[in-house]
């Protein structure tokens, strides 16, 4: 459901105050009809029978009052793009809601089909003499990442070879083998890391509210302070 807006400034607008009752009703219902049908303020002559209370006399009165403008095949509601939600904006909201539903559905499906966590824990000993489980618990490291990452590499990738062979070697080297394993585990952990949330950019409607949902698909509660200016 989409709401149309009639800003309170029209209470003091001479163009509106001078309308007849029939023209005023036609102006309001045509605005509602345009928002509901996503015509971006356009009312074609063929659509007149579809708009409650609208007829050509009322349309001519709205043009004379300066609230509408005439086009080749109908009329345009003036100020529509500043006061109402456009078709493209409504489509963006629909896409965001659909994306949020699909993401939640996929998340529930992953949770439903995820294998149960094994009861036993791998307790390989690192070069510092601590079990991998203990080291990961202290550093907040994801399970499965090798000790080379724990030993201070942080977000930087650990080397894929030992310090004696910085450019790699074809000769058998246990240290290079361990370094390659640590590098592969670091890359696997990076691949599992979730993408950072996208920054939210406000899209202000005519009443000062933001109609663009946040990154979770929820309505934005922000309000522009100078919206009534």
mmCIF file of C-alpha atoms in Angstrom:
data_model
loop_
_atom_site.group_PDB
_atom_site.id
_atom_site.type_symbol
_atom_site.label_atom_id
_atom_site.label_comp_id
_atom_site.label_asym_id
_atom_site.label_seq_id
_atom_site.Cartn_x
_atom_site.Cartn_y
_atom_site.Cartn_z
ATOM 1 C CA UNK A 1 0.000 0.000 0.000
ATOM 2 C CA UNK A 2 1.304 3.450 -0.949
ATOM 3 C CA UNK A 3 0.230 6.721 0.667
ATOM 4 C CA UNK A 4 -0.264 9.998 -1.166
ATOM 5 C CA UNK A 5 0.585 13.290 0.569
ATOM 6 C CA UNK A 6 -1.279 16.574 0.716
ATOM 7 C CA UNK A 7 1.157 19.007 2.415
ATOM 8 C CA UNK A 8 -0.344 21.295 5.049
ATOM 9 C CA UNK A 9 0.841 24.405 3.191
ATOM 10 C CA UNK A 10 -2.100 23.923 0.831
ATOM 11 C CA UNK A 11 -4.362 25.076 3.678
ATOM 12 C CA UNK A 12 -3.098 28.599 2.958
ATOM 13 C CA UNK A 13 -2.653 28.238 -0.798
ATOM 14 C CA UNK A 14 -4.945 30.669 -2.653
ATOM 15 C CA UNK A 15 -5.114 28.363 -5.676
ATOM 16 C CA UNK A 16 -6.632 25.626 -3.550
ATOM 17 C CA UNK A 17 -8.847 27.915 -1.471
ATOM 18 C CA UNK A 18 -10.533 29.260 -4.628
ATOM 19 C CA UNK A 19 -11.419 25.826 -6.019
ATOM 20 C CA UNK A 20 -15.012 24.690 -6.101
ATOM 21 C CA UNK A 21 -15.912 21.657 -4.031
ATOM 22 C CA UNK A 22 -16.052 19.483 -7.148
ATOM 23 C CA UNK A 23 -12.664 20.693 -8.419
ATOM 24 C CA UNK A 24 -11.070 20.209 -4.982
ATOM 25 C CA UNK A 25 -12.346 16.625 -4.764
ATOM 26 C CA UNK A 26 -11.131 15.945 -8.300
ATOM 27 C CA UNK A 27 -7.674 17.317 -7.452
ATOM 28 C CA UNK A 28 -7.342 15.095 -4.353
ATOM 29 C CA UNK A 29 -8.733 11.920 -5.924
ATOM 30 C CA UNK A 30 -6.651 12.353 -9.085
ATOM 31 C CA UNK A 31 -3.520 12.686 -6.934
ATOM 32 C CA UNK A 32 -4.422 9.492 -5.071
ATOM 33 C CA UNK A 33 -5.167 7.739 -8.358
ATOM 34 C CA UNK A 34 -1.844 8.779 -9.906
ATOM 35 C CA UNK A 35 0.167 7.524 -6.914
ATOM 36 C CA UNK A 36 -1.742 4.238 -6.825
ATOM 37 C CA UNK A 37 -1.253 3.669 -10.562
ATOM 38 C CA UNK A 38 2.323 4.994 -10.605
ATOM 39 C CA UNK A 39 1.746 7.459 -13.440
ATOM 40 C CA UNK A 40 4.106 10.081 -11.920
ATOM 41 C CA UNK A 41 1.431 12.789 -11.996
ATOM 42 C CA UNK A 42 0.163 12.173 -15.515
ATOM 43 C CA UNK A 43 -3.586 11.853 -16.099
ATOM 44 C CA UNK A 44 -4.442 10.927 -19.676
ATOM 45 C CA UNK A 45 -7.744 11.992 -21.195
ATOM 46 C CA UNK A 46 -8.639 8.314 -21.593
ATOM 47 C CA UNK A 47 -8.234 7.863 -17.820
ATOM 48 C CA UNK A 48 -10.849 10.460 -16.833
ATOM 49 C CA UNK A 49 -13.632 7.860 -16.370
ATOM 50 C CA UNK A 50 -11.316 5.860 -14.069
ATOM 51 C CA UNK A 51 -10.752 8.711 -11.589
ATOM 52 C CA UNK A 52 -13.655 9.225 -9.138
ATOM 53 C CA UNK A 53 -15.111 12.733 -9.381
ATOM 54 C CA UNK A 54 -12.948 13.809 -12.312
ATOM 55 C CA UNK A 55 -14.368 15.268 -15.504
ATOM 56 C CA UNK A 56 -13.076 17.652 -18.135
ATOM 57 C CA UNK A 57 -14.704 20.660 -16.419
ATOM 58 C CA UNK A 58 -12.849 19.907 -13.180
ATOM 59 C CA UNK A 59 -9.622 19.353 -15.119
ATOM 60 C CA UNK A 60 -10.012 22.717 -16.879
ATOM 61 C CA UNK A 61 -10.634 24.380 -13.492
ATOM 62 C CA UNK A 62 -7.436 22.857 -12.087
ATOM 63 C CA UNK A 63 -5.455 24.078 -15.104
ATOM 64 C CA UNK A 64 -6.944 27.558 -14.704
ATOM 65 C CA UNK A 65 -5.993 27.534 -11.012
ATOM 66 C CA UNK A 66 -2.381 26.639 -11.849
ATOM 67 C CA UNK A 67 -2.467 23.283 -10.063
ATOM 68 C CA UNK A 68 -2.400 21.244 -13.280
ATOM 69 C CA UNK A 69 -0.892 21.818 -16.693
ATOM 70 C CA UNK A 70 -2.340 20.590 -19.977
ATOM 71 C CA UNK A 71 -0.460 18.130 -22.203
ATOM 72 C CA UNK A 72 -1.131 16.782 -25.687
ATOM 73 C CA UNK A 73 -3.177 13.827 -24.468
ATOM 74 C CA UNK A 74 -4.180 14.828 -20.937
ATOM 75 C CA UNK A 75 -2.860 16.694 -17.907
ATOM 76 C CA UNK A 76 0.128 16.828 -15.524
ATOM 77 C CA UNK A 77 -0.274 17.372 -11.767
ATOM 78 C CA UNK A 78 2.122 20.177 -10.862
ATOM 79 C CA UNK A 79 4.519 19.575 -7.956
ATOM 80 C CA UNK A 80 3.905 15.824 -8.055
ATOM 81 C CA UNK A 81 7.609 14.941 -8.254
ATOM 82 C CA UNK A 82 8.362 17.035 -5.130
ATOM 83 C CA UNK A 83 5.461 15.855 -2.987
ATOM 84 C CA UNK A 84 4.780 12.246 -3.957
ATOM 85 C CA UNK A 85 6.774 9.046 -4.283
ATOM 86 C CA UNK A 86 7.740 8.425 -7.910
ATOM 87 C CA UNK A 87 7.342 5.190 -9.817
ATOM 88 C CA UNK A 88 11.099 4.507 -9.802
ATOM 89 C CA UNK A 89 11.282 5.098 -6.044
ATOM 90 C CA UNK A 90 8.358 2.748 -5.424
ATOM 91 C CA UNK A 91 10.027 0.132 -7.605
ATOM 92 C CA UNK A 92 13.228 0.496 -5.571
ATOM 93 C CA UNK A 93 11.226 -0.071 -2.369
ATOM 94 C CA UNK A 94 9.599 -3.160 -3.870
ATOM 95 C CA UNK A 95 13.000 -4.510 -4.934
ATOM 96 C CA UNK A 96 14.470 -3.871 -1.480
ATOM 97 C CA UNK A 97 11.591 -5.660 0.253
ATOM 98 C CA UNK A 98 11.844 -8.591 -2.142
ATOM 99 C CA UNK A 99 15.605 -8.791 -1.641
ATOM 100 C CA UNK A 100 15.152 -8.763 2.150
ATOM 101 C CA UNK A 101 12.576 -11.560 1.970
ATOM 102 C CA UNK A 102 14.812 -13.651 -0.293
ATOM 103 C CA UNK A 103 17.816 -13.086 1.964
ATOM 104 C CA UNK A 104 15.874 -14.139 5.084
ATOM 105 C CA UNK A 105 14.487 -17.170 3.267
ATOM 106 C CA UNK A 106 17.987 -18.189 2.141
ATOM 107 C CA UNK A 107 19.305 -17.700 5.664
ATOM 108 C CA UNK A 108 16.574 -19.912 7.119
ATOM 109 C CA UNK A 109 17.323 -22.546 4.478
ATOM 110 C CA UNK A 110 21.034 -22.479 5.331
ATOM 111 C CA UNK A 111 20.267 -22.839 9.017
ATOM 112 C CA UNK A 112 17.900 -25.704 8.302
ATOM 113 C CA UNK A 113 20.378 -27.646 6.149
ATOM 114 C CA UNK A 114 23.603 -26.790 8.038
ATOM 115 C CA UNK A 115 25.350 -29.915 9.410
ATOM 116 C CA UNK A 116 25.450 -30.326 13.160
ATOM 117 C CA UNK A 117 28.636 -29.079 14.826
ATOM 118 C CA UNK A 118 30.904 -31.981 15.805
ATOM 119 C CA UNK A 119 31.236 -32.695 19.497
ATOM 120 C CA UNK A 120 35.027 -33.196 19.455
ATOM 121 C CA UNK A 121 37.396 -30.264 18.954
ATOM 122 C CA UNK A 122 40.679 -30.342 17.047
ATOM 123 C CA UNK A 123 43.508 -29.694 19.496
ATOM 124 C CA UNK A 124 46.615 -29.481 17.278
ATOM 125 C CA UNK A 125 49.521 -27.903 19.129
ATOM 126 C CA UNK A 126 50.991 -24.658 17.755
ATOM 127 C CA UNK A 127 54.603 -23.545 17.798
ATOM 128 C CA UNK A 128 53.947 -21.798 21.137
ATOM 129 C CA UNK A 129 52.977 -25.055 22.834
ATOM 130 C CA UNK A 130 49.268 -24.113 23.153
ATOM 131 C CA UNK A 131 46.474 -26.079 21.553
ATOM 132 C CA UNK A 132 44.902 -24.479 18.488
ATOM 133 C CA UNK A 133 41.551 -24.430 20.289
ATOM 134 C CA UNK A 134 43.053 -22.430 23.183
ATOM 135 C CA UNK A 135 44.812 -19.993 20.848
ATOM 136 C CA UNK A 136 41.651 -19.390 18.839
ATOM 137 C CA UNK A 137 39.635 -18.795 21.967
ATOM 138 C CA UNK A 138 42.111 -16.145 23.140
ATOM 139 C CA UNK A 139 42.345 -14.298 19.825
ATOM 140 C CA UNK A 140 38.794 -14.644 18.554
ATOM 141 C CA UNK A 141 40.177 -16.470 15.520
ATOM 142 C CA UNK A 142 37.821 -18.522 13.348
ATOM 143 C CA UNK A 143 38.306 -22.337 13.698
ATOM 144 C CA UNK A 144 40.582 -23.881 11.085
ATOM 145 C CA UNK A 145 43.003 -20.961 10.668
ATOM 146 C CA UNK A 146 46.650 -21.931 11.070
ATOM 147 C CA UNK A 147 49.054 -20.708 13.745
ATOM 148 C CA UNK A 148 50.932 -18.431 11.327
ATOM 149 C CA UNK A 149 47.892 -16.122 11.232
ATOM 150 C CA UNK A 150 47.511 -16.233 15.013
ATOM 151 C CA UNK A 151 51.143 -15.279 15.520
ATOM 152 C CA UNK A 152 50.524 -11.633 14.519
ATOM 153 C CA UNK A 153 49.543 -11.497 10.873
ATOM 154 C CA UNK A 154 46.069 -10.142 11.653
ATOM 155 C CA UNK A 155 44.269 -9.067 8.461
ATOM 156 C CA UNK A 156 47.435 -9.232 6.341
ATOM 157 C CA UNK A 157 47.967 -12.506 4.444
ATOM 158 C CA UNK A 158 50.756 -14.672 5.866
ATOM 159 C CA UNK A 159 53.609 -15.602 3.487
ATOM 160 C CA UNK A 160 53.192 -18.741 1.403
ATOM 161 C CA UNK A 161 56.790 -19.808 2.052
ATOM 162 C CA UNK A 162 59.296 -19.747 4.885
ATOM 163 C CA UNK A 163 61.775 -16.945 5.587
ATOM 164 C CA UNK A 164 64.635 -18.941 4.057
ATOM 165 C CA UNK A 165 62.774 -19.237 0.758
ATOM 166 C CA UNK A 166 60.876 -15.933 0.336
ATOM 167 C CA UNK A 167 60.355 -16.627 -3.376
ATOM 168 C CA UNK A 168 59.421 -20.276 -2.871
ATOM 169 C CA UNK A 169 61.469 -23.389 -3.669
ATOM 170 C CA UNK A 170 61.094 -26.706 -5.446
ATOM 171 C CA UNK A 171 63.263 -28.423 -2.834
ATOM 172 C CA UNK A 172 61.526 -30.276 0.036
ATOM 173 C CA UNK A 173 61.027 -27.842 2.932
ATOM 174 C CA UNK A 174 58.800 -28.572 5.917
ATOM 175 C CA UNK A 175 58.642 -24.896 6.904
ATOM 176 C CA UNK A 176 57.423 -23.920 3.433
ATOM 177 C CA UNK A 177 54.790 -26.649 3.586
ATOM 178 C CA UNK A 178 53.482 -25.349 6.893
ATOM 179 C CA UNK A 179 53.483 -21.798 5.535
ATOM 180 C CA UNK A 180 51.439 -22.860 2.503
ATOM 181 C CA UNK A 181 48.887 -24.558 4.770
ATOM 182 C CA UNK A 182 48.607 -21.413 6.910
ATOM 183 C CA UNK A 183 48.166 -19.244 3.801
ATOM 184 C CA UNK A 184 45.408 -21.525 2.459
ATOM 185 C CA UNK A 185 43.619 -21.465 5.810
ATOM 186 C CA UNK A 186 43.887 -17.663 5.963
ATOM 187 C CA UNK A 187 42.394 -17.371 2.449
ATOM 188 C CA UNK A 188 39.580 -19.755 3.420
ATOM 189 C CA UNK A 189 38.827 -17.640 6.497
ATOM 190 C CA UNK A 190 38.780 -14.474 4.366
ATOM 191 C CA UNK A 191 36.331 -16.099 1.954
ATOM 192 C CA UNK A 192 33.995 -16.863 4.860
ATOM 193 C CA UNK A 193 34.094 -13.319 6.176
ATOM 194 C CA UNK A 194 30.755 -11.548 5.501
ATOM 195 C CA UNK A 195 30.666 -8.461 3.312
ATOM 196 C CA UNK A 196 30.495 -5.160 5.235
ATOM 197 C CA UNK A 197 27.060 -3.503 5.305
ATOM 198 C CA UNK A 198 26.436 -0.937 2.608
ATOM 199 C CA UNK A 199 26.150 2.649 3.877
ATOM 200 C CA UNK A 200 22.614 3.956 4.002
ATOM 201 C CA UNK A 201 21.840 7.000 1.863
ATOM 202 C CA UNK A 202 18.713 8.917 2.702
ATOM 203 C CA UNK A 203 16.120 9.568 0.006
ATOM 204 C CA UNK A 204 13.851 12.325 1.244
ATOM 205 C CA UNK A 205 10.151 12.444 0.446
ATOM 206 C CA UNK A 206 8.150 15.657 0.381
ATOM 207 C CA UNK A 207 7.078 15.318 4.030
ATOM 208 C CA UNK A 208 10.675 15.052 5.248
ATOM 209 C CA UNK A 209 10.690 11.280 5.794
ATOM 210 C CA UNK A 210 13.201 8.894 4.239
ATOM 211 C CA UNK A 211 11.469 6.364 1.978
ATOM 212 C CA UNK A 212 14.580 4.259 1.273
ATOM 213 C CA UNK A 213 14.856 1.142 3.502
ATOM 214 C CA UNK A 214 18.042 0.427 5.420
ATOM 215 C CA UNK A 215 20.468 -2.413 4.641
ATOM 216 C CA UNK A 216 18.217 -4.885 6.489
ATOM 217 C CA UNK A 217 15.156 -3.916 4.446
ATOM 218 C CA UNK A 218 13.549 -2.103 7.380
ATOM 219 C CA UNK A 219 11.957 1.361 7.091
ATOM 220 C CA UNK A 220 14.332 4.244 7.824
ATOM 221 C CA UNK A 221 13.131 6.316 10.780
ATOM 222 C CA UNK A 222 15.222 9.387 9.965
ATOM 223 C CA UNK A 223 13.480 12.686 9.335
ATOM 224 C CA UNK A 224 14.852 15.789 7.631
ATOM 225 C CA UNK A 225 14.721 18.681 10.114
ATOM 226 C CA UNK A 226 14.144 21.414 7.522
ATOM 227 C CA UNK A 227 11.503 19.469 5.564
ATOM 228 C CA UNK A 228 8.773 22.032 6.286
ATOM 229 C CA UNK A 229 10.862 24.995 5.121
#
